Coordinates of C-alpha atoms in Angstrom, one line a residue:
X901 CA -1.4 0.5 -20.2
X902 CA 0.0 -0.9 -17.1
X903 CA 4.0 -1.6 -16.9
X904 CA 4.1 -5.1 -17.4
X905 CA 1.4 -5.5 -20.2
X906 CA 4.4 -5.9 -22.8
X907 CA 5.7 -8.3 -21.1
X908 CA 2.3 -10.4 -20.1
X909 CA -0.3 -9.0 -22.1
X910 CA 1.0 -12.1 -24.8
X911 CA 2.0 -15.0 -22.1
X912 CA 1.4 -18.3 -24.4
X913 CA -0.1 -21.5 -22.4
X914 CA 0.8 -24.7 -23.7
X915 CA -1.5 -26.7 -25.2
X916 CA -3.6 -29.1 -22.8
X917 CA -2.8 -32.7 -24.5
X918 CA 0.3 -33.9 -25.9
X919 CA 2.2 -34.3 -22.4
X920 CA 4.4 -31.3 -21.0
X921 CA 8.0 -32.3 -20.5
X922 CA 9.8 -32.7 -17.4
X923 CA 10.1 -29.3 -15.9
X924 CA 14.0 -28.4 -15.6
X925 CA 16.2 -28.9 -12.5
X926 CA 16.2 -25.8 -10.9
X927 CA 19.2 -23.8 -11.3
X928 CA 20.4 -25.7 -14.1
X929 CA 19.6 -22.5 -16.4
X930 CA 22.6 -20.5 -14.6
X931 CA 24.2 -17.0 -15.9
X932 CA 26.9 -15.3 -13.8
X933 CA 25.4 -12.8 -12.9
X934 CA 22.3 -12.0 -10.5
X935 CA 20.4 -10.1 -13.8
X936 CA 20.9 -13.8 -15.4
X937 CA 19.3 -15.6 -12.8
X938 CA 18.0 -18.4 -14.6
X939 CA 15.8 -20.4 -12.7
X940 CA 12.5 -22.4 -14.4
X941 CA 9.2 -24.1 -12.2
X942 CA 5.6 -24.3 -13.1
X943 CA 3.9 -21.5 -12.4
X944 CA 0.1 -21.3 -11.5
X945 CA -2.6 -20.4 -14.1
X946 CA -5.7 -18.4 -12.7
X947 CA -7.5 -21.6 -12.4
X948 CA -5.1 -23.3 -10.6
X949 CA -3.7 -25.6 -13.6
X950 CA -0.4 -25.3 -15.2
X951 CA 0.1 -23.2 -18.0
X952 CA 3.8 -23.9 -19.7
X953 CA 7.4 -23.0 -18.5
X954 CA 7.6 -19.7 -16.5
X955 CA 10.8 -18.2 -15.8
X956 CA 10.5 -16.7 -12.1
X957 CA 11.6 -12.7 -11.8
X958 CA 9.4 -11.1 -14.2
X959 CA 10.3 -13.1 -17.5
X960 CA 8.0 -13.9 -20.1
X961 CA 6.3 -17.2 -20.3
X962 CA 8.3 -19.4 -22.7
X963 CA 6.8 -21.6 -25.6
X964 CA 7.5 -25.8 -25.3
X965 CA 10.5 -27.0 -26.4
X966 CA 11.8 -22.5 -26.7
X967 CA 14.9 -23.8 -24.3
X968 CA 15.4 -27.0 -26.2
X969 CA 15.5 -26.1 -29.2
X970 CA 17.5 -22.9 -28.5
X971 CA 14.9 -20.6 -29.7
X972 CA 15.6 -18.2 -26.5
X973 CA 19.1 -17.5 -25.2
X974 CA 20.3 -15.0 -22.4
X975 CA 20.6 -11.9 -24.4
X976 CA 16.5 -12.1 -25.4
X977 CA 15.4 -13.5 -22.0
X978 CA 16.9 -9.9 -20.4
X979 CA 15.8 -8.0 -23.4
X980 CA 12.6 -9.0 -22.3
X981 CA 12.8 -8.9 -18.9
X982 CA 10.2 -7.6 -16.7
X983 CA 10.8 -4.0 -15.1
X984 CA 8.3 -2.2 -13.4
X985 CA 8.7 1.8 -13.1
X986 CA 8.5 3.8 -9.7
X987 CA 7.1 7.4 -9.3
X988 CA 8.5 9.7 -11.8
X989 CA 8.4 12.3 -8.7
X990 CA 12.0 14.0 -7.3
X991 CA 12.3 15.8 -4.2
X992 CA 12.9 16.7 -0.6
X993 CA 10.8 14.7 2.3
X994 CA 9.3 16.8 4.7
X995 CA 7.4 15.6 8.2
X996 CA 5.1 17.2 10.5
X997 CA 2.7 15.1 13.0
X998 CA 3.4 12.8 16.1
X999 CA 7.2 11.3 16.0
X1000 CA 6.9 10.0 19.6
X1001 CA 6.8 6.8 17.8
X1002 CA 6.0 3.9 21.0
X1003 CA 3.3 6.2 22.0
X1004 CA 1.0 7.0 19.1
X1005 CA -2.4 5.2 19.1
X1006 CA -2.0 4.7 22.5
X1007 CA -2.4 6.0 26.4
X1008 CA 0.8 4.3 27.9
X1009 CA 4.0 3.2 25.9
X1010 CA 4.7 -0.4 26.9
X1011 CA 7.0 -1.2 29.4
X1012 CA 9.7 -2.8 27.3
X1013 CA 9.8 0.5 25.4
X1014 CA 9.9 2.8 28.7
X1015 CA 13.2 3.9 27.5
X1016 CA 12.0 5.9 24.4
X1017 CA 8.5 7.4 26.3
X1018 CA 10.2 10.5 26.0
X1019 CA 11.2 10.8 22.3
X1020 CA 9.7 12.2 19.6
X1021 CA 7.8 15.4 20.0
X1022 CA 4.7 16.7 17.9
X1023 CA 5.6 18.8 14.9
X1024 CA 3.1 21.5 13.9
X1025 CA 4.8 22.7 10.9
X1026 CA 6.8 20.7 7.6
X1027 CA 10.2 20.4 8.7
X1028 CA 13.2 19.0 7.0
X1029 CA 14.9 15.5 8.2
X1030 CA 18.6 17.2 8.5
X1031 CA 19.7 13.7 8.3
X1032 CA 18.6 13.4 4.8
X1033 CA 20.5 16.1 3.5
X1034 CA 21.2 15.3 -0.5
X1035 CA 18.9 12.1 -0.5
X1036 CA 16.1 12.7 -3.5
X1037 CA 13.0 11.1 -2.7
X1038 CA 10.4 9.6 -4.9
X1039 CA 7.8 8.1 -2.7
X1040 CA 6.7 8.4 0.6
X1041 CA 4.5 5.3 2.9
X1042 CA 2.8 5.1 5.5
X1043 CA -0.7 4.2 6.9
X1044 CA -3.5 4.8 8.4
X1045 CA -2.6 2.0 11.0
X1046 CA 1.4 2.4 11.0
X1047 CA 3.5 4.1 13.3
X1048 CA 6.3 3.3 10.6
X1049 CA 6.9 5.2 7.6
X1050 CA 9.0 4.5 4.3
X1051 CA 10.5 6.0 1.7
X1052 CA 12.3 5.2 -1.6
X1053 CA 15.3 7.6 -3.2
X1054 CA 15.3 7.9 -7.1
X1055 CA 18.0 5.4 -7.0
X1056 CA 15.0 2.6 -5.7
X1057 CA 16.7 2.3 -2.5
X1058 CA 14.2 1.6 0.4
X1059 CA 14.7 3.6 3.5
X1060 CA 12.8 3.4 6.8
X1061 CA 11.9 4.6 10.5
X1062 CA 9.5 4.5 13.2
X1063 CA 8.2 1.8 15.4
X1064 CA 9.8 -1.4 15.3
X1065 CA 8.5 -4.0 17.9
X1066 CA 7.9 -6.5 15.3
X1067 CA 10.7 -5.9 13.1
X1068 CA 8.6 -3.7 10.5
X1069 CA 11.5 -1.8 9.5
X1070 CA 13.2 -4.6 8.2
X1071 CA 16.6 -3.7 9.9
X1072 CA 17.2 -7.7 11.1
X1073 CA 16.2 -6.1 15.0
X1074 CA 13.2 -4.5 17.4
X1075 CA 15.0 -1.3 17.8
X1076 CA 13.0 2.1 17.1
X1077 CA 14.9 4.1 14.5
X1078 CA 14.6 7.9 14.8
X1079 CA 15.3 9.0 11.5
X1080 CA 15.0 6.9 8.0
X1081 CA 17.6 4.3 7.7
X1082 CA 18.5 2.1 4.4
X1083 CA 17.2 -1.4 4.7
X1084 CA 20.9 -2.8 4.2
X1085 CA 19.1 -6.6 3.6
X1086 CA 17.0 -5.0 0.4
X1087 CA 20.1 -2.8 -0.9
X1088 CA 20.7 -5.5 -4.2
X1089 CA 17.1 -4.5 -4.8
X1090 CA 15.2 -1.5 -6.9
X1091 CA 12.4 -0.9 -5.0
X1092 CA 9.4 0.4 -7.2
X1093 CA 6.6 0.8 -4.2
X1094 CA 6.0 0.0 -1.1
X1095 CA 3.0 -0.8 2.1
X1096 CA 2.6 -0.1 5.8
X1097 CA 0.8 -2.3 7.9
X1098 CA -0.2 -1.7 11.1
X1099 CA 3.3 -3.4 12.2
X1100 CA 4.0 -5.1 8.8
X1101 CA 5.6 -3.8 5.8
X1102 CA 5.6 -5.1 2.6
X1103 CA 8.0 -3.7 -0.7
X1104 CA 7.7 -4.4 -4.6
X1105 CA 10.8 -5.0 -7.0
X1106 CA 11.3 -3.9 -10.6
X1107 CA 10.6 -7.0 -11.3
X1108 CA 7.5 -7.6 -9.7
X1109 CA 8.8 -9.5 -6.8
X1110 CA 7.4 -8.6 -3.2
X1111 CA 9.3 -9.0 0.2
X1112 CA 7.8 -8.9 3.4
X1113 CA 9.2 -8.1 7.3
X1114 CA 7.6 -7.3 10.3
X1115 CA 4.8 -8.8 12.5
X1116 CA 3.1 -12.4 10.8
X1117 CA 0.7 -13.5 13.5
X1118 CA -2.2 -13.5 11.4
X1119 CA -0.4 -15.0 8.4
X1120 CA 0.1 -10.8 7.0
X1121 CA 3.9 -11.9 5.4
X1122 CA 2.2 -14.5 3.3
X1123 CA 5.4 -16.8 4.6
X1124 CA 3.5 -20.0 4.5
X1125 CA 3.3 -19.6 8.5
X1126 CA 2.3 -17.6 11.9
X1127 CA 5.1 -16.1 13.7
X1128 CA 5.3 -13.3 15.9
X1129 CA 8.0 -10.7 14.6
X1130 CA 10.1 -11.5 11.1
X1131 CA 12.6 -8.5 11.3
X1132 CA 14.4 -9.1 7.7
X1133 CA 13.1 -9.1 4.4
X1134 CA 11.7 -12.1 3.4
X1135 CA 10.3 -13.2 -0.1
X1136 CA 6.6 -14.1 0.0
X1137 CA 5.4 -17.5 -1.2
X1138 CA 4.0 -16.9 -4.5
X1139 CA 5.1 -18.1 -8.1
X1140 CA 2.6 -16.6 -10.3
X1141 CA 2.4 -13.6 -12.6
X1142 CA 4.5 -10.7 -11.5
X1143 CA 2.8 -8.6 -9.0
X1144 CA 2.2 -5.0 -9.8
X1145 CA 0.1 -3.1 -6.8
X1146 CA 0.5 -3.6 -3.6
X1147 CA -1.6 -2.4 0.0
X1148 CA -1.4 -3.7 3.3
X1149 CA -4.8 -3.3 6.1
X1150 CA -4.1 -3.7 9.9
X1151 CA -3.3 -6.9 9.9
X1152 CA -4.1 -8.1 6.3
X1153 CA -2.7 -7.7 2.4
X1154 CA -3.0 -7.8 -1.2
X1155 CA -1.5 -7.9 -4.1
X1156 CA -2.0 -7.7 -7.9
X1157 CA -0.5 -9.6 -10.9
X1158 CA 0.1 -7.7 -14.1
X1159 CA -2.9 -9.9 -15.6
X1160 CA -5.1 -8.2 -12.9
X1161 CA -5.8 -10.8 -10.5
X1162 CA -6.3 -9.9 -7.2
X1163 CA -5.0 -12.1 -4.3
X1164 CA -4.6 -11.5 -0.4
X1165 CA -3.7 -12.9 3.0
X1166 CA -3.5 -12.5 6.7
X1167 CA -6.6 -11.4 8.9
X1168 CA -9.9 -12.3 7.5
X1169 CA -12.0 -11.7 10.8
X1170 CA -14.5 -9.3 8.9
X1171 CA -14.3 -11.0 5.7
X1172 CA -12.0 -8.3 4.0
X1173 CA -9.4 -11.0 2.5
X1174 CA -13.0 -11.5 0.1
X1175 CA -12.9 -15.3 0.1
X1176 CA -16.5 -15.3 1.5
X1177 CA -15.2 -15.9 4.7
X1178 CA -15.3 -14.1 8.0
X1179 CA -12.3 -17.0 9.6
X1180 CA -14.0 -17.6 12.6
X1181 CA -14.0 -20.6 14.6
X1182 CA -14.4 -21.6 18.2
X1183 CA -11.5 -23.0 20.1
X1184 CA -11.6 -24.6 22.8
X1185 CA -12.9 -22.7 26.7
X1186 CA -15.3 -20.6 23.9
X1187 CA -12.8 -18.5 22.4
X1188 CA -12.5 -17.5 18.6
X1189 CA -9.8 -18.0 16.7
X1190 CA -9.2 -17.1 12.8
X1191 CA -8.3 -19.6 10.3
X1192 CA -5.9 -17.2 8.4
X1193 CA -4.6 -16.9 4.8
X1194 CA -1.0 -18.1 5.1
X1195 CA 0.0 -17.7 1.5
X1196 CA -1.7 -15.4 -1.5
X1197 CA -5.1 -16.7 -2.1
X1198 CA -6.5 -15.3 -5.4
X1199 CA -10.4 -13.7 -5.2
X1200 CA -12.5 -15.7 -7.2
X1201 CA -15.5 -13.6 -7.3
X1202 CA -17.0 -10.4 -7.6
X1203 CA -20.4 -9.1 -7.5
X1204 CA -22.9 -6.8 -7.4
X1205 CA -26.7 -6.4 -5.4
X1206 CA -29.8 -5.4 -7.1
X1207 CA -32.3 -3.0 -5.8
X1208 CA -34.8 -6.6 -5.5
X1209 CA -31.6 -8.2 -3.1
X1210 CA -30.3 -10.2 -5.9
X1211 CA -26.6 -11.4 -5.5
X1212 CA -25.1 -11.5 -9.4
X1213 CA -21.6 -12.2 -10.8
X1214 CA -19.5 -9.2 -11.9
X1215 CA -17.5 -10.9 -14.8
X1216 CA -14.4 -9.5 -16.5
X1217 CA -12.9 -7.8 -13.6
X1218 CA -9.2 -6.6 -14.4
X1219 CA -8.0 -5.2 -11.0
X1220 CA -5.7 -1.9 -11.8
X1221 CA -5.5 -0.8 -8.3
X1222 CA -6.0 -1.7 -4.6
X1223 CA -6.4 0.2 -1.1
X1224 CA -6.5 -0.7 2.1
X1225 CA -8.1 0.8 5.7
X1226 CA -8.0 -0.8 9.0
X1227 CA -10.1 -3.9 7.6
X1228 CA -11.9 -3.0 4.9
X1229 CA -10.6 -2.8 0.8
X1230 CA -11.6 -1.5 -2.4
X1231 CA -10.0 -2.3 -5.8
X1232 CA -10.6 -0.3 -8.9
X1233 CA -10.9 -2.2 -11.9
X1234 CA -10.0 -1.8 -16.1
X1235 CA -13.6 -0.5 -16.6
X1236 CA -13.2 2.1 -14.2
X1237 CA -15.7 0.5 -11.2
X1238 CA -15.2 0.5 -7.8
X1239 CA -15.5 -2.6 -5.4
X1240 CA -15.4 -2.6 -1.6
X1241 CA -15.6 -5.5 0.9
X1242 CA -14.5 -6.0 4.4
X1243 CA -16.1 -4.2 7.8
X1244 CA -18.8 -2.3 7.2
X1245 CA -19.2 -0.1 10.5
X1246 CA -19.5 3.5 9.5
X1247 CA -20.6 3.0 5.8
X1248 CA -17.0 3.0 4.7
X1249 CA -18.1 0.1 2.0
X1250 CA -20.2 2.8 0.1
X1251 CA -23.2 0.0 0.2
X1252 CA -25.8 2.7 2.1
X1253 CA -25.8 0.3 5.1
X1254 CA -23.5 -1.2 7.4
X1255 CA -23.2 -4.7 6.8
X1256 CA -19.9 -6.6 6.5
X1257 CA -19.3 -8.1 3.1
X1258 CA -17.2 -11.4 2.1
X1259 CA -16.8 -10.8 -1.1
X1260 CA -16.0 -7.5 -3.5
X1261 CA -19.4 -5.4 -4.1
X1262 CA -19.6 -3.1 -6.5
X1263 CA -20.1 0.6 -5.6
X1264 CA -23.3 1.5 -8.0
X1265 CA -22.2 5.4 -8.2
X1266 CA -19.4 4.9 -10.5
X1267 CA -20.8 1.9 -12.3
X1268 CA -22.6 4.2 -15.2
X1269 CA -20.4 6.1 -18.6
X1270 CA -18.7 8.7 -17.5
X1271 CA -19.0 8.3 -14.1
X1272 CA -16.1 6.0 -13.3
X1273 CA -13.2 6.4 -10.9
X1274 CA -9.5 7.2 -11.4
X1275 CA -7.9 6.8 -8.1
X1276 CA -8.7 5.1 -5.0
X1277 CA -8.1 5.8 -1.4
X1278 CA -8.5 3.8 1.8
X1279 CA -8.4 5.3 5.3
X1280 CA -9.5 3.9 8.6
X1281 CA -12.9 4.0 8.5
X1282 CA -13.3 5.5 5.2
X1283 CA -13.1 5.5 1.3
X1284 CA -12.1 8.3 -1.3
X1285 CA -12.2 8.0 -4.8
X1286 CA -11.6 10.8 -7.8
X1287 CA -14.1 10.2 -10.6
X1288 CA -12.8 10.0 -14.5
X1289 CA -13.6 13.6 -14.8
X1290 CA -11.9 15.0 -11.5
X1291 CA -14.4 15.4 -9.1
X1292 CA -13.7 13.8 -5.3
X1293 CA -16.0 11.6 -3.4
X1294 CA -16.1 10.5 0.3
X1295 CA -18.0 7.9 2.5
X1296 CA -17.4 6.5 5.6
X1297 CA -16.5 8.5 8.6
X1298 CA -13.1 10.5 9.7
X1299 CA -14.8 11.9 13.3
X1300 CA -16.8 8.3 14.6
X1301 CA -18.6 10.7 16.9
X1302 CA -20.9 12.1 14.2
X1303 CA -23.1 11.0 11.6
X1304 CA -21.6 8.7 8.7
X1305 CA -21.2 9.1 5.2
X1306 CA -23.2 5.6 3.8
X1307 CA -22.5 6.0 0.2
X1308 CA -20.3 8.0 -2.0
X1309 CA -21.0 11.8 -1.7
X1310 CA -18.6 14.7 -3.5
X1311 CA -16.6 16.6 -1.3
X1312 CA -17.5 20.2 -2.1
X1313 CA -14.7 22.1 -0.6
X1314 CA -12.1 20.5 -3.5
X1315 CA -14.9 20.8 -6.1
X1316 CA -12.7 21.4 -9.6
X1317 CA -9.3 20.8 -7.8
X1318 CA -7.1 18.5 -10.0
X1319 CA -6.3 16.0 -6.7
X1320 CA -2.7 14.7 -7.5
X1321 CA -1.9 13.1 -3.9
X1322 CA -4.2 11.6 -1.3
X1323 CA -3.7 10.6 1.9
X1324 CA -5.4 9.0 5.4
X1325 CA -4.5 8.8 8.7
X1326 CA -6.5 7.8 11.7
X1327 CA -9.1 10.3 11.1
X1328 CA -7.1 13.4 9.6
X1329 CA -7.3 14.0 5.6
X1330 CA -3.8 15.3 3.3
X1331 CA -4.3 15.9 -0.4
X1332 CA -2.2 17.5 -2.9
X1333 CA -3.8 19.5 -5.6
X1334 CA -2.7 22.1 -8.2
X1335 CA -0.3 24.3 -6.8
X1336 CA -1.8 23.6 -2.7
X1337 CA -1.3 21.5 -0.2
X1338 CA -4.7 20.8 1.8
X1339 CA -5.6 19.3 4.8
X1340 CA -8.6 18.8 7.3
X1341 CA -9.3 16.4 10.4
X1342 CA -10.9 16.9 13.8
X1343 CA -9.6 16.7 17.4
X1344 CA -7.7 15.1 18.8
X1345 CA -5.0 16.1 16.0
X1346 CA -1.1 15.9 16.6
X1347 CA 0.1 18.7 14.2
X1348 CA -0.6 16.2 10.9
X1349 CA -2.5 19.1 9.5
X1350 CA 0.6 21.0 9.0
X1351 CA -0.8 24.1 10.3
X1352 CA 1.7 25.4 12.2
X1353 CA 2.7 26.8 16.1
X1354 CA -0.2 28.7 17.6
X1355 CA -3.0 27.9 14.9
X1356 CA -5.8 26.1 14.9
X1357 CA -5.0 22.1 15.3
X1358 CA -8.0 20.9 14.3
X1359 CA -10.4 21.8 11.1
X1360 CA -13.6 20.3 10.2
X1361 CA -13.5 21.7 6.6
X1362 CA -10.9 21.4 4.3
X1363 CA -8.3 23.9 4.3
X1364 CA -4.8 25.0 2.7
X1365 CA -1.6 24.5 4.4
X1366 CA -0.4 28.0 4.6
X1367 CA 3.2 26.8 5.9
X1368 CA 3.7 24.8 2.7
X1369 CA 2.8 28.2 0.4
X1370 CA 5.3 28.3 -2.5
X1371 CA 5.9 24.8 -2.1
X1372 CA 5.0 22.1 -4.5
X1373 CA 4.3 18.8 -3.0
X1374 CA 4.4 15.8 -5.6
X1375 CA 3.0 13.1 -3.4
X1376 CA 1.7 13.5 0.2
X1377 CA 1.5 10.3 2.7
X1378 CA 0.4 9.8 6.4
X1379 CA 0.6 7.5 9.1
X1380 CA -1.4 7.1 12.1
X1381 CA -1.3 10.4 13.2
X1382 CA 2.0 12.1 10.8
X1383 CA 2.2 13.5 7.5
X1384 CA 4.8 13.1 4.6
X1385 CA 5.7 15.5 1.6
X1386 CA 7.7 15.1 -1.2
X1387 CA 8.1 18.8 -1.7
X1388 CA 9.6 19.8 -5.6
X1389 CA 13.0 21.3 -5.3
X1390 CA 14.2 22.1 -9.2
X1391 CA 14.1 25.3 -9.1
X1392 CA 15.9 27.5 -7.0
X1393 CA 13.2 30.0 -5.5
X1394 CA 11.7 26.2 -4.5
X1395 CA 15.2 25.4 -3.3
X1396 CA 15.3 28.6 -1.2
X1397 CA 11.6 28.1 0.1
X1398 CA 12.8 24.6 1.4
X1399 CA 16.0 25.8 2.9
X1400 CA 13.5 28.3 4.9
X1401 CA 11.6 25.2 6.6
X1402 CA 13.0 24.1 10.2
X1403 CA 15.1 21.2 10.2
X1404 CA 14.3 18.3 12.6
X1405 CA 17.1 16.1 14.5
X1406 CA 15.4 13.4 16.5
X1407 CA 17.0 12.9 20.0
X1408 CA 18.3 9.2 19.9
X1409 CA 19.3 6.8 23.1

């Protein structure tokens, strides 16, 4: 049962003739507090049409004539309110990988950044953030596309660091951070998850509200307009359901409402928004612009392809989760399928051939009993997904110089692994499974694979991380081309284990 379903699995709509009354002034349902934030509009139903009173912040929908009548007061409205949970995970975050933030994912670091080329260094072992000393950590972000990373303290505090030419960090300015840094502008907030964008960022409230900061030339902020850096938190225009799941591509997102409706916006250049719709246009002098999403558009449809090439309706689809790679995204629904859209280069769509698709396609393999999926995972240019009974699957391509992976295929190195933790970067592999820490990737690697000094940087088969050996990792994450660990510290022979690991202190300017 998903978070919210108690609090939207009952929503009334109001009855389609007999007139709706005049929706209230806004703010004139005040507390005096921000928890009694009172504040009604019409919300949108799935089809677009109205469907009764709506309180905004996570509040149940409210019957006609509730308010007048005085059939709901404060008290019940807060008794009810929405509130989403974050990981259940406590612990210590450790980093290994590329920290020369300016310069990863490319050759030069640009020239209005010449100042940091020389920070940052590669890490080829876990090491400890000395800076974070005390703070307990309950998720890590990042993405296969960021040079940013987040994380969230057991308090819902959102902290972050990296790259910051467009303001991703959400710290109001362009300035790389070094270490992770509480985002002072969402500190009235609890922050239940987060996404990484190539240079966007997107974060989730307890009560299902999303803000947005960072780089919104393609319309990736869902602001209602195109501009090129938003460095504070901003709240995205949408008044629906509350949103749920999150997951940010390059230069794209989505979110999910707590009915399951899917919606996205930004990029749509190879159709991975799923509106049908590749964008494209031709300006003016021959050259191609994108007609981007500007605000959350829901997808309408979702299908699947016979053998014979016939295009049918999937109906009934309840999205319970969404990933995101470079430009392509899968969602896995209520009935446990899997649906990808978006590029197809490489056969990261699952589809057995490499054809871009505008709308979500089911993924035949887990479309039969038993079969279905559990998790998904999006990276680059490829797809993971763990099937209902444990096993893990692949497609797509990590090393683009060899042969690709065009539908879903188990991976037989983590055959009967429990897979607790999955993560992508650029072409390297993390996961966290029983008691291990695992990684794989080939070369170029930047010490992401957590190896250590003098061993091998690069493997092509999936192998434990020795270094993290009596260490329990809770959740793993990676960026571009760095790693992130929650590593379990309850007990003290885990304590002690940590307290082992070097400790890393960025230079700063």
């Amino acid at each position: 049962m998903s978070p919210c379903k108690a609090a939207c699995a009952g929503c009334p709509s109001l009855p389609s003739s007999g007139g709706l009354p005049a929706p209230p002034r806004k703010g004139s349902w005040r507390g005096g507090s921000r928890l009694q934030r009172w504040q009604l509009e019409w919300p949108c139903r799935d089809d677009g049409g109205s469907s009764g009173l709506t309180a905004t912040g996570g509040y149940p929908s409210l019957r006609e004539g509730d308010l007048a009548h005085g059939r709901v007061s404060f008290s019940t409205a807060l008794r009810h309110r929405l509130k989403l949970e974050g990981s259940k995970c406590k612990g210590q975050l450790l980093i290994f990988g590329a920290t020369n933030w300016d310069l990863i994912g490319r050759k030069e670091v640009p020239k209005q950044q010449a100042a940091y080329r020389n920070l940052g260094q590669n890490l080829w072992g876990p090491h400890r953030y000395g800076c974070l000393s005390g703070v307990r950590v309950r998720t890590v972000v990042s993405g296969s596309c960021a040079a940013h990373s987040l994380l969230i303290t057991t308090e819902g505090k959102l902290w972050s660091w990296g790259r910051n030419e467009k303001g991703q960090l959400g710290h109001g300015d362009t300035k790389r951070v070094e270490a992770p840094r509480l985002i002072e502008g969402l500190s009235h907030e609890v922050i239940v998850s987060a996404a990484c964008g190539r240079n966007h960022t997107l974060a989730l409230t307890e009560t299902g509200s999303v803000f947005a900061f960072g780089e919104n030339k393609m319309g990736q902020l869902g602001l209602g307009n195109q501009t090129d850096a938003v460095p504070s938190p901003a709240q995205i225009m949408y008044n629906g359901q509350p949103i749920t799941k999150m997951a940010c591509g390059a230069e794209f997102s989505m979110i999910t409402d707590c009915k399951g409706n899917l919606y996205s916006f930004g990029c749509p250049e190879y159709g991975q928004l799923g509106h049908n719709s590749d964008g494209k246009f031709i300006a003016r002098a021959q050259r191609i612009e994108y007609d981007c999403e500007l605000v959350p558009r829901r997808v309408a449809i979702f299908i699947e392809k016979t053998k014979d090439g016939q295009i049918l309706p999937v109906p009934n689809v309840v999205v319970r989760d969404v990933a995101c790679g470079a430009n392509h995204t899968l969602v896995l629904d209520s009935q446990k399928r899997v649906f990808s859209w978006g590029f197809g280069g490489y056969g990261r769509l699952g589809h057995a051939e490499q054809k871009d698709e505008m709308v979500p396609r089911l993924v035949k393999l887990f479309d039969f009993p038993g079969r279905g999926a559990s998790q998904i995972y999006a990276g680059y240019t490829c797809s993971f997904a763990v099937s209902e009974v444990g096993g893990l699957f692949f497609w797509g391509a990590t090393n683009t110089s060899r042969e690709s992976t065009m539908y879903p295929k188990a991976v037989q190195d983590l055959c009967g692994w429990r897979i607790r933790s999955l993560a992508c970067g650029k072409s390297s592999i993390i996961v966290a499974a029983d008691e291990s820490t695992i990684s794989w990737g080939p070369s170029p690697t930047f010490g992401e694979l957590g190896y250590g000094d003098h061993k091998p940087k690069s493997s092509t088969a999936a192998q434990e991380v020795k270094t993290l050996d009596g260490i329990f990792s809770e959740q793993v994450a990676m960026g571009y081309s760095h790693s992130l660990v929650i590593a379990r510290d309850e007990a003290e022979t885990e304590k002690e284990k940590l307290r082992k690991l070097p400790e890393y202190n960025p230079r700063t300017l």
